[in-house]
Amino acid sequence: MVARASRMTPPMEYVRLYDEAAGLDGVIAIHSTARGPAAGGCRFWTYPDESAAMSDAVRLAEGMSYKNAMAELPFGGGKAVLRRPASAFDRAALFEAFGEAVERLEGRYVTAEDVGTSVADMEAVARHTSHVAGRTALPGRAGGDPSPWTALGVFEAIRAAVAFQSGSALSSMTVSVLGIGNVGAHLCDMLAEAGAELVVADIDPARCARMAERHGARVVAVHEIAATPADIFAPCALGGVLDAATIGALSARLVCGAANNQLASEDMAGLLLERGVTYVPDYVANAGGIINVAAEYLHESADDVHQRVVKIGPRVAAVLDEAAREKLAPSVVADRTAERLMQEPVSEPA
């Protein structure tokens, strides 16, 4: 098996978050500030215990360092992970308390939306800190929900990968999409507009029903979607989906989606390569959201965001080309490139 190279692992800094009155319980993980402040969204999710939340924060923060470097943004990597209270809580109070915690870091960490959080939540955070993005967009400025930008980046990545792999058009392809929340639904809209056939799965049946009605998507169970015949598999839910069982059942020859940390373990990159499956590294494809967050924080425009997000396609093509020439897993090439960028002087994003 062709193993994936081990990543750089600078010391991780953890900031424990706890405010019983506000219902706040979580952690901010800071992986790297080599390129600038650690930037990464705030995930709000049901975790069984503190250890599970911490493990998720560690993986996500590391991924943000690589994602921000690969997108050539002047930011390092960090992530906030908050545990959703089991009983009734005041959502605004919880996120205001989180904002106070972010402010105490004095700009070393910049937060924004992630799974389970919204523009309204970021507005609550912003009552106590300026180190937040993903807020309501001002006229002519970047901002707002980053999900459409994430979806656009993944769509451009899929187009580039299809062109590299076969030269075919998306209109001749079937794409299976796992997870049709905010990002997955936007991606389905773009794929359908390009003429692709859709197969969808989600833990929420209502989401699947809407996609079936809107685009004629075929609905399958979550546990069936990897084996369902398709040309492209787009994981857009939570991470870790690409394990040995999923890869063994996989019908598609191309994997490109919006989920973070899609590989269940490092050696899954080699298993995909052995099976002849082209895998677009998740953090290369799904950088559209953080590009929007960065532009908002830097007081730039939506046009600036669009110009950078459409560069994801050529970036994917370059990674796949280098991987093919060197007979390496694309994730190895992407990691190597990102690590080089982490060591270089940072210029303003172009």
XYZ file of C-alpha atoms in Angstrom:
350
model
C 0.000 0.000 0.000
C 1.224 3.503 -0.831
C 1.009 5.324 2.490
C 0.368 8.986 2.902
C 3.296 11.031 4.170
C 3.015 12.200 7.774
C 2.054 15.824 8.136
C 3.965 18.534 9.902
C 2.681 18.669 13.459
C 3.584 21.904 15.234
C 2.546 22.033 18.899
C -1.207 22.459 19.248
C -2.509 25.083 21.658
C -5.829 24.420 23.382
C -8.085 26.995 24.979
C -10.724 25.350 27.134
C -14.121 27.070 27.007
C -16.569 26.682 29.853
C -19.335 28.932 31.133
C -21.991 26.951 32.949
C -24.466 29.847 33.139
C -24.325 30.449 29.381
C -24.223 26.747 28.457
C -20.794 27.142 26.840
C -18.651 23.996 26.796
C -15.925 23.428 24.205
C -12.431 24.195 23.011
C -10.509 26.414 20.619
C -7.604 24.554 19.023
C -4.809 26.618 17.453
C -2.602 24.562 15.138
C -0.460 27.204 13.447
C 0.035 30.960 13.314
C 2.975 30.788 10.872
C 1.105 32.628 8.108
C -0.976 34.877 10.358
C -3.804 34.589 12.905
C -5.295 31.108 13.227
C -8.542 31.175 11.233
C -11.261 28.573 11.205
C -14.947 28.279 11.918
C -16.917 27.383 15.014
C -18.558 23.963 14.979
C -21.631 23.468 17.210
C -22.468 19.811 17.523
C -23.666 17.058 19.832
C -20.568 15.331 21.200
C -20.805 12.474 23.709
C -18.001 13.859 25.859
C -15.200 16.398 26.085
C -12.673 13.971 24.569
C -14.690 13.585 21.359
C -14.998 17.348 20.978
C -11.274 17.792 21.556
C -10.370 15.143 18.971
C -12.573 16.830 16.371
C -11.061 20.242 17.153
C -7.517 18.903 16.726
C -8.194 17.394 13.297
C -10.149 20.396 12.097
C -7.555 22.930 13.266
C -4.756 21.059 11.502
C -6.858 20.899 8.357
C -7.369 24.658 8.466
C -3.603 25.274 8.515
C -3.253 23.262 5.308
C -6.379 24.731 3.727
C -5.391 28.343 4.401
C -1.845 27.790 3.175
C -2.981 26.014 0.013
C -5.421 28.853 -0.718
C -2.493 31.275 -0.206
C -4.326 33.168 2.531
C -2.491 35.206 5.206
C -3.821 33.001 8.007
C -2.787 30.021 10.062
C -5.124 27.289 11.206
C -7.480 26.985 14.145
C -10.953 25.748 15.002
C -13.547 26.123 17.719
C -15.685 23.155 18.680
C -18.638 23.701 21.013
C -20.781 20.990 22.553
C -24.503 21.496 22.089
C -26.205 21.476 25.519
C -28.444 18.497 26.189
C -31.126 20.660 27.817
C -32.763 23.983 26.915
C -30.355 26.903 26.528
C -30.181 30.555 25.480
C -28.434 30.424 22.115
C -27.556 34.120 21.990
C -26.062 34.001 25.493
C -23.983 30.948 24.606
C -22.475 32.579 21.517
C -21.919 35.866 23.310
C -19.906 33.954 25.903
C -17.960 32.350 23.080
C -17.300 35.820 21.654
C -15.838 36.901 24.998
C -13.480 33.909 24.882
C -12.384 34.763 21.333
C -11.710 38.363 22.392
C -9.441 37.216 25.221
C -7.121 35.728 22.581
C -6.486 39.277 21.274
C -6.689 38.434 17.577
C -4.677 35.207 17.600
C -7.800 33.314 16.476
C -10.467 34.452 13.980
C -13.765 32.568 14.009
C -16.688 32.171 11.587
C -19.474 29.682 10.793
C -19.041 25.958 10.529
C -21.379 23.002 10.921
C -24.235 23.913 13.243
C -23.672 27.677 13.305
C -25.170 30.573 11.386
C -24.851 34.235 10.484
C -27.073 35.063 13.486
C -24.681 33.203 15.780
C -21.728 35.176 14.412
C -23.618 38.408 15.009
C -23.960 37.356 18.655
C -20.216 36.598 18.784
C -19.511 40.028 17.265
C -21.125 41.793 20.228
C -17.954 40.972 22.164
C -15.157 40.676 19.591
C -14.120 41.999 16.195
C -12.214 38.792 15.432
C -15.158 37.171 13.681
C -16.388 36.854 10.106
C -19.384 35.268 8.429
C -21.554 38.177 9.535
C -24.297 39.871 7.545
C -22.753 41.073 4.293
C -22.509 44.826 3.761
C -23.259 46.210 0.264
C -20.328 45.544 -2.053
C -18.382 43.698 0.642
C -17.579 40.056 1.264
C -19.466 38.431 4.099
C -22.585 36.486 4.948
C -23.102 32.743 4.755
C -19.933 31.159 3.312
C -21.764 27.994 2.192
C -22.423 29.106 -1.419
C -18.724 29.928 -1.843
C -17.701 26.544 -0.446
C -20.083 24.874 -2.877
C -18.762 26.910 -5.811
C -15.191 25.906 -4.990
C -16.148 22.216 -4.851
C -18.036 22.548 -8.127
C -14.971 24.100 -9.799
C -12.829 21.327 -8.305
C -15.146 18.646 -9.710
C -15.103 20.240 -13.147
C -11.309 20.403 -13.141
C -10.958 16.808 -11.931
C -13.392 15.500 -14.549
C -11.520 17.365 -17.274
C -8.212 15.953 -16.010
C -9.505 12.417 -15.610
C -11.521 11.935 -18.780
C -12.078 15.194 -20.631
C -15.810 14.507 -20.404
C -18.543 17.008 -19.621
C -20.484 17.008 -16.354
C -23.669 16.652 -18.396
C -22.688 13.022 -19.035
C -21.961 12.266 -15.363
C -23.851 10.867 -12.389
C -22.812 12.416 -9.071
C -23.672 10.887 -5.700
C -23.813 13.514 -2.947
C -23.678 12.455 0.689
C -25.011 15.242 2.904
C -27.276 17.903 1.464
C -27.198 20.591 4.104
C -26.293 24.162 3.194
C -23.180 23.343 1.141
C -24.416 20.061 -0.306
C -27.703 21.594 -1.464
C -25.938 24.482 -3.205
C -23.573 22.001 -4.853
C -26.514 19.900 -6.073
C -28.069 23.006 -7.632
C -24.855 23.739 -9.550
C -24.394 20.147 -10.648
C -27.989 19.893 -11.847
C -27.644 23.153 -13.768
C -24.567 21.664 -15.471
C -26.671 18.685 -16.538
C -25.395 16.044 -14.108
C -27.674 13.308 -12.778
C -27.914 13.295 -8.985
C -28.041 10.560 -6.374
C -28.426 11.902 -2.825
C -28.383 10.674 0.750
C -28.815 12.506 4.036
C -29.841 11.709 7.598
C -32.723 14.188 7.123
C -35.402 12.706 4.816
C -36.926 16.147 4.211
C -33.720 17.389 2.608
C -33.706 14.385 0.278
C -37.351 14.928 -0.619
C -36.674 18.562 -1.548
C -33.771 17.552 -3.785
C -35.825 14.849 -5.464
C -38.592 17.350 -6.182
C -36.244 20.129 -7.300
C -33.879 18.146 -9.520
C -35.306 14.663 -9.898
C -32.519 13.295 -7.707
C -32.586 9.622 -6.834
C -32.673 9.120 -3.062
C -30.777 6.271 -1.389
C -29.898 5.418 2.190
C -26.755 6.883 3.726
C -25.188 3.424 4.112
C -25.893 2.598 0.451
C -24.623 5.666 -1.349
C -20.952 4.700 -1.701
C -21.885 1.490 -3.529
C -24.599 3.098 -5.666
C -23.451 3.352 -9.309
C -22.097 6.844 -10.041
C -19.154 8.492 -11.755
C -18.360 10.905 -8.907
C -18.794 10.637 -5.142
C -19.108 13.950 -3.282
C -18.945 13.597 0.524
C -20.497 16.755 1.978
C -21.380 15.673 5.525
C -19.065 15.068 8.483
C -15.538 13.687 8.188
C -14.043 10.198 8.251
C -16.317 8.756 5.566
C -13.484 7.318 3.448
C -12.590 4.228 5.448
C -11.631 0.782 4.161
C -15.248 -0.411 3.967
C -16.474 2.648 2.064
C -13.533 2.603 -0.334
C -13.998 -1.126 -0.909
C -17.645 -0.558 -1.840
C -17.052 2.617 -3.836
C -18.539 2.668 -7.319
C -17.248 6.091 -8.391
C -13.773 6.577 -9.843
C -13.582 10.199 -8.643
C -14.089 11.512 -5.096
C -14.454 15.248 -4.583
C -16.627 16.802 -1.906
C -17.051 19.515 0.704
C -16.605 17.549 3.931
C -13.512 18.190 6.014
C -11.151 15.327 6.951
C -12.735 12.826 4.568
C -9.952 10.250 5.011
C -10.614 8.104 8.082
C -6.860 7.561 8.417
C -3.732 8.542 6.513
C -3.350 5.186 4.769
C -6.739 5.562 3.069
C -5.060 7.849 0.512
C -2.899 4.929 -0.571
C -5.885 2.575 -0.706
C -7.742 4.970 -3.013
C -4.678 5.185 -5.240
C -4.374 1.389 -5.380
C -8.021 1.097 -6.393
C -7.590 3.602 -9.201
C -9.853 6.197 -7.583
C -8.916 9.847 -8.109
C -9.252 11.657 -4.792
C -9.278 15.453 -4.710
C -7.903 16.432 -1.279
C -10.799 17.913 0.663
C -9.043 21.048 1.851
C -8.026 21.977 -1.691
C -11.592 21.656 -2.983
C -13.559 23.125 -0.073
C -11.577 26.341 0.515
C -14.269 28.650 -0.890
C -15.826 29.318 2.491
C -12.592 30.334 4.210
C -11.690 32.462 1.182
C -14.920 34.376 1.776
C -14.223 34.607 5.509
C -10.716 35.933 4.852
C -11.971 38.541 2.391
C -14.598 39.729 4.866
C -12.025 40.010 7.658
C -9.690 41.907 5.311
C -12.553 44.249 4.234
C -12.556 43.095 0.612
C -15.329 42.649 -1.946
C -17.438 39.753 -3.199
C -15.666 40.126 -6.555
C -12.354 39.450 -4.792
C -13.863 36.292 -3.338
C -15.118 35.081 -6.710
C -11.764 35.648 -8.386
C -10.012 33.529 -5.744
C -12.602 30.773 -5.543
C -12.501 30.058 -9.288
C -8.739 29.510 -8.923
C -9.553 26.324 -7.014
C -10.144 24.500 -10.312
C -6.655 25.183 -11.759
C -5.137 24.425 -8.336
C -6.829 21.017 -8.314
C -5.653 20.324 -11.866
C -2.066 21.144 -10.885
C -2.205 18.793 -7.851
C -3.654 15.940 -9.909
C -1.131 16.451 -12.707
C 1.832 16.391 -10.307
C 0.437 13.344 -8.501
C 0.028 11.453 -11.779
C 3.534 12.334 -12.963
C 5.118 11.257 -9.686
C 2.753 8.303 -9.107
C 1.759 9.675 -5.716
C -1.548 10.066 -3.930
C -2.919 13.591 -4.594
C -3.145 14.176 -0.838
C 0.623 13.660 -0.537
C 1.247 16.273 -3.234
C -1.234 18.696 -1.675
C 0.267 18.312 1.811
C 3.772 18.820 0.460
C 2.698 21.981 -1.354
C 0.840 23.373 1.662
C 3.781 22.695 3.981
C 6.110 24.538 1.617
C 3.725 27.492 1.561
C 3.610 27.525 5.364
C 7.342 28.178 5.377
C 7.331 30.983 2.799
C 6.885 34.723 3.442
C 3.239 35.682 3.303
C 1.938 38.215 0.807
C -1.557 39.629 0.562
C -3.893 37.190 -1.284
C -4.199 37.834 -5.015
